[in-house]
Every structure is written in C-alpha cells, then in structure tokens.
Amino acid sequence: MTGVTGRLDHVGLNVADLAAMTRWYCDALALQVEFEFALPDVDFAGVMLHSAAGHRIELLHRTGHVAGMQPDSPVDAALTLGFGHLAFDVPDVDLAYDVLVGAGATDRMSPRPSPEPGVRMAYVADPEGNLIELLDRSIAAGKDTA
C-alpha cells in the first residue's frame, strides 16, 4: 500500500476573536490575508493567512466555541491529544522570541538548546494561548549565521 503524497497546505487554528487574532498574526508574524470567508446560515467565519515563504494558517471562529487547554509549557500541551503547536524555522530564535513577546505573546519556554542536536528553540503563546515554537536549524544544517 502506498501512502498519500502531497505537501502540507495549511494549519487551521480555532480562535475566539477572529479580527484581533488576524491582526496579531499579520503584525507579529508578517502574514498577509489571502482571503476571508463565512458560511451561510451558520455563525462560522475564517480567514486564510499566508507568508512570503509560502506557509498558510487558517484562523477559524464559530460562536458558542469552548476554550481548550491553555498549557503553561510544551510538555503540558502533550497532555491533550490533537493540536499541540505551530512551529516556525527562524534565522534567530532569540530575536524572534523577543519580537513576539514584544507583540503580546507570552513566554512558555525561553530560548535554549533543543533536544535535537544543533538546534535552538523557544516557545511562546499567542494572545489566546496557542503555542508557537521557534526553531533555528542553521547550526545543525551547517549554515553560517554570522
């Protein structure tokens, strides 16, 4: 049996305040609105965001939503099955961490070496508590960061 082939198209993230989170993701992560949508006869709306690098995040909102777990760390997030976090490969974890915290993200794990050899990592939570992992693989890939 052959598995499904293709590429990851986007990640969907359920949010309480669609307008506020759209602004935050566009400002903090330099994303652009690709398109907005709403389903007729259902209070359900969304917006597709994209980056210059080609990744896409779909923010979704429905009235009557129930808050999920708000983990204090990536380790605690693993206690709930399903979605855990978004991860971004960035050229400078410390700078990206400072920029996101300055934009209103909350510290969940300060920059440090990753368990993956040669990789630095950090975690923040967006204003609604969704985890965002920051990774710098340039050392592991042998890239000169100077």
mmCIF file of C-alpha atoms in Angstrom:
data_model
loop_
_atom_site.group_PDB
_atom_site.id
_atom_site.type_symbol
_atom_site.label_atom_id
_atom_site.label_comp_id
_atom_site.label_asym_id
_atom_site.label_seq_id
_atom_site.Cartn_x
_atom_site.Cartn_y
_atom_site.Cartn_z
ATOM 1 C CA MET A 1 0.000 0.000 0.000
ATOM 2 C CA THR A 2 1.272 3.444 -0.895
ATOM 3 C CA GLY A 3 0.686 6.397 1.401
ATOM 4 C CA VAL A 4 -0.847 9.673 0.365
ATOM 5 C CA THR A 5 1.635 12.052 -1.220
ATOM 6 C CA GLY A 6 1.497 15.818 -1.420
ATOM 7 C CA ARG A 7 2.500 18.727 0.732
ATOM 8 C CA LEU A 8 1.005 20.340 3.800
ATOM 9 C CA ASP A 9 -1.307 23.094 2.569
ATOM 10 C CA HIS A 10 -2.221 24.910 5.800
ATOM 11 C CA VAL A 11 -2.882 24.588 9.512
ATOM 12 C CA GLY A 12 -6.299 25.578 10.899
ATOM 13 C CA LEU A 13 -6.474 27.330 14.257
ATOM 14 C CA ASN A 14 -9.757 27.981 16.093
ATOM 15 C CA VAL A 15 -9.821 31.428 17.724
ATOM 16 C CA ALA A 16 -12.197 33.370 19.970
ATOM 17 C CA ASP A 17 -11.633 36.807 18.384
ATOM 18 C CA LEU A 18 -11.104 36.459 14.639
ATOM 19 C CA ALA A 19 -10.389 40.149 13.955
ATOM 20 C CA ALA A 20 -7.917 40.542 16.825
ATOM 21 C CA MET A 21 -6.067 37.324 16.044
ATOM 22 C CA THR A 22 -5.917 38.170 12.334
ATOM 23 C CA ARG A 23 -4.262 41.489 13.224
ATOM 24 C CA TRP A 24 -1.869 39.798 15.667
ATOM 25 C CA TYR A 25 -0.728 37.067 13.262
ATOM 26 C CA CYS A 26 -0.335 39.582 10.420
ATOM 27 C CA ASP A 27 1.636 42.029 12.582
ATOM 28 C CA ALA A 28 3.671 39.616 14.725
ATOM 29 C CA LEU A 29 4.485 37.013 12.061
ATOM 30 C CA ALA A 30 4.389 39.203 8.934
ATOM 31 C CA LEU A 31 1.496 37.234 7.432
ATOM 32 C CA GLN A 32 -0.888 38.585 4.801
ATOM 33 C CA VAL A 33 -4.618 37.991 4.405
ATOM 34 C CA GLU A 34 -5.163 35.733 1.396
ATOM 35 C CA PHE A 35 -8.968 35.568 1.660
ATOM 36 C CA GLU A 36 -11.825 35.754 4.161
ATOM 37 C CA PHE A 37 -14.969 33.623 4.191
ATOM 38 C CA ALA A 38 -18.196 32.897 6.071
ATOM 39 C CA LEU A 39 -20.635 30.009 5.804
ATOM 40 C CA PRO A 40 -24.260 30.938 5.130
ATOM 41 C CA ASP A 41 -26.850 30.027 7.781
ATOM 42 C CA VAL A 42 -24.111 29.186 10.323
ATOM 43 C CA ASP A 43 -22.176 31.613 12.508
ATOM 44 C CA PHE A 44 -18.830 30.376 11.199
ATOM 45 C CA ALA A 45 -16.154 32.548 9.628
ATOM 46 C CA GLY A 46 -12.499 32.335 8.798
ATOM 47 C CA VAL A 47 -9.527 33.962 7.200
ATOM 48 C CA MET A 48 -6.626 32.359 5.342
ATOM 49 C CA LEU A 49 -3.258 33.957 6.041
ATOM 50 C CA HIS A 50 -0.044 33.341 4.133
ATOM 51 C CA SER A 51 3.624 34.221 4.429
ATOM 52 C CA ALA A 52 6.140 35.267 1.821
ATOM 53 C CA ALA A 53 7.770 31.855 2.379
ATOM 54 C CA GLY A 54 4.539 30.118 1.370
ATOM 55 C CA HIS A 55 3.165 28.711 4.619
ATOM 56 C CA ARG A 56 -0.512 29.249 5.385
ATOM 57 C CA ILE A 57 -2.543 29.493 8.600
ATOM 58 C CA GLU A 58 -6.336 29.438 8.573
ATOM 59 C CA LEU A 59 -7.957 31.216 11.527
ATOM 60 C CA LEU A 60 -11.492 29.980 12.256
ATOM 61 C CA HIS A 61 -14.249 31.319 14.520
ATOM 62 C CA ARG A 62 -17.651 29.969 15.499
ATOM 63 C CA THR A 63 -19.982 31.433 18.105
ATOM 64 C CA GLY A 64 -20.518 29.045 21.011
ATOM 65 C CA HIS A 65 -16.946 27.803 20.996
ATOM 66 C CA VAL A 66 -15.457 26.188 24.088
ATOM 67 C CA ALA A 67 -11.944 27.040 25.240
ATOM 68 C CA GLY A 68 -9.401 24.244 25.057
ATOM 69 C CA MET A 69 -6.434 23.602 27.298
ATOM 70 C CA GLN A 70 -4.177 26.604 27.883
ATOM 71 C CA PRO A 71 -0.850 24.866 28.584
ATOM 72 C CA ASP A 72 1.908 26.527 30.559
ATOM 73 C CA SER A 73 4.586 24.657 28.610
ATOM 74 C CA PRO A 74 5.010 22.439 25.554
ATOM 75 C CA VAL A 75 5.383 19.484 27.927
ATOM 76 C CA ASP A 76 1.955 20.216 29.463
ATOM 77 C CA ALA A 77 0.456 20.635 25.974
ATOM 78 C CA ALA A 78 1.237 16.968 25.299
ATOM 79 C CA LEU A 79 -1.344 16.018 27.962
ATOM 80 C CA THR A 80 -4.119 16.834 25.464
ATOM 81 C CA LEU A 81 -4.489 14.812 22.272
ATOM 82 C CA GLY A 82 -4.822 16.658 18.985
ATOM 83 C CA PHE A 83 -3.370 20.011 18.018
ATOM 84 C CA GLY A 84 -0.281 20.947 20.035
ATOM 85 C CA HIS A 85 1.531 23.893 18.473
ATOM 86 C CA LEU A 86 2.642 25.759 15.366
ATOM 87 C CA ALA A 87 6.377 25.709 14.628
ATOM 88 C CA PHE A 88 8.425 28.213 12.640
ATOM 89 C CA ASP A 89 12.032 27.791 11.494
ATOM 90 C CA VAL A 90 13.592 31.225 12.019
ATOM 91 C CA PRO A 91 17.140 32.515 11.472
ATOM 92 C CA ASP A 92 17.473 33.855 15.051
ATOM 93 C CA VAL A 93 15.400 32.275 17.845
ATOM 94 C CA ASP A 94 16.340 34.903 20.428
ATOM 95 C CA LEU A 95 15.349 37.800 18.169
ATOM 96 C CA ALA A 96 12.100 36.123 17.051
ATOM 97 C CA TYR A 97 11.237 35.331 20.686
ATOM 98 C CA ASP A 98 11.828 38.969 21.722
ATOM 99 C CA VAL A 99 9.776 40.295 18.779
ATOM 100 C CA LEU A 100 6.806 38.022 19.541
ATOM 101 C CA VAL A 101 6.873 38.721 23.288
ATOM 102 C CA GLY A 102 7.055 42.435 22.445
ATOM 103 C CA ALA A 103 3.985 41.961 20.224
ATOM 104 C CA GLY A 104 1.966 40.470 23.091
ATOM 105 C CA ALA A 105 2.930 36.792 23.099
ATOM 106 C CA THR A 106 3.534 35.116 26.462
ATOM 107 C CA ASP A 107 6.721 33.243 27.362
ATOM 108 C CA ARG A 108 6.252 29.492 27.591
ATOM 109 C CA MET A 109 9.908 28.425 27.225
ATOM 110 C CA SER A 110 12.759 30.893 26.856
ATOM 111 C CA PRO A 111 15.356 30.350 24.097
ATOM 112 C CA ARG A 112 17.619 27.356 24.742
ATOM 113 C CA PRO A 113 19.230 24.360 23.061
ATOM 114 C CA SER A 114 16.697 21.893 21.660
ATOM 115 C CA PRO A 115 16.820 18.155 22.360
ATOM 116 C CA GLU A 116 17.554 17.916 18.617
ATOM 117 C CA PRO A 117 21.349 18.321 18.261
ATOM 118 C CA GLY A 118 22.487 21.657 16.845
ATOM 119 C CA VAL A 119 19.060 23.312 17.080
ATOM 120 C CA ARG A 120 17.948 26.234 19.279
ATOM 121 C CA MET A 121 14.325 26.542 20.307
ATOM 122 C CA ALA A 122 11.815 28.633 22.250
ATOM 123 C CA TYR A 123 8.058 28.628 22.835
ATOM 124 C CA VAL A 124 5.590 31.471 23.195
ATOM 125 C CA ALA A 125 1.805 31.572 23.368
ATOM 126 C CA ASP A 126 -0.222 33.880 21.140
ATOM 127 C CA PRO A 127 -2.699 36.260 22.860
ATOM 128 C CA GLU A 128 -5.290 33.447 23.036
ATOM 129 C CA GLY A 129 -2.837 30.900 24.472
ATOM 130 C CA ASN A 130 -1.991 28.874 21.335
ATOM 131 C CA LEU A 131 1.588 27.612 21.429
ATOM 132 C CA ILE A 132 4.132 28.738 18.848
ATOM 133 C CA GLU A 133 7.507 27.011 18.662
ATOM 134 C CA LEU A 134 10.507 28.866 17.253
ATOM 135 C CA LEU A 135 13.382 26.804 15.839
ATOM 136 C CA ASP A 136 16.776 27.736 14.418
ATOM 137 C CA ARG A 137 18.218 24.819 12.462
ATOM 138 C CA SER A 138 21.050 26.821 10.863
ATOM 139 C CA ILE A 139 23.720 25.356 13.157
ATOM 140 C CA ALA A 140 22.519 21.778 12.560
ATOM 141 C CA ALA A 141 22.404 22.466 8.812
ATOM 142 C CA GLY A 142 25.946 23.848 8.894
ATOM 143 C CA LYS A 143 24.883 27.330 7.819
ATOM 144 C CA ASP A 144 26.988 30.306 8.826
ATOM 145 C CA THR A 145 24.789 32.636 10.870
ATOM 146 C CA ALA A 146 27.422 35.344 11.274
#
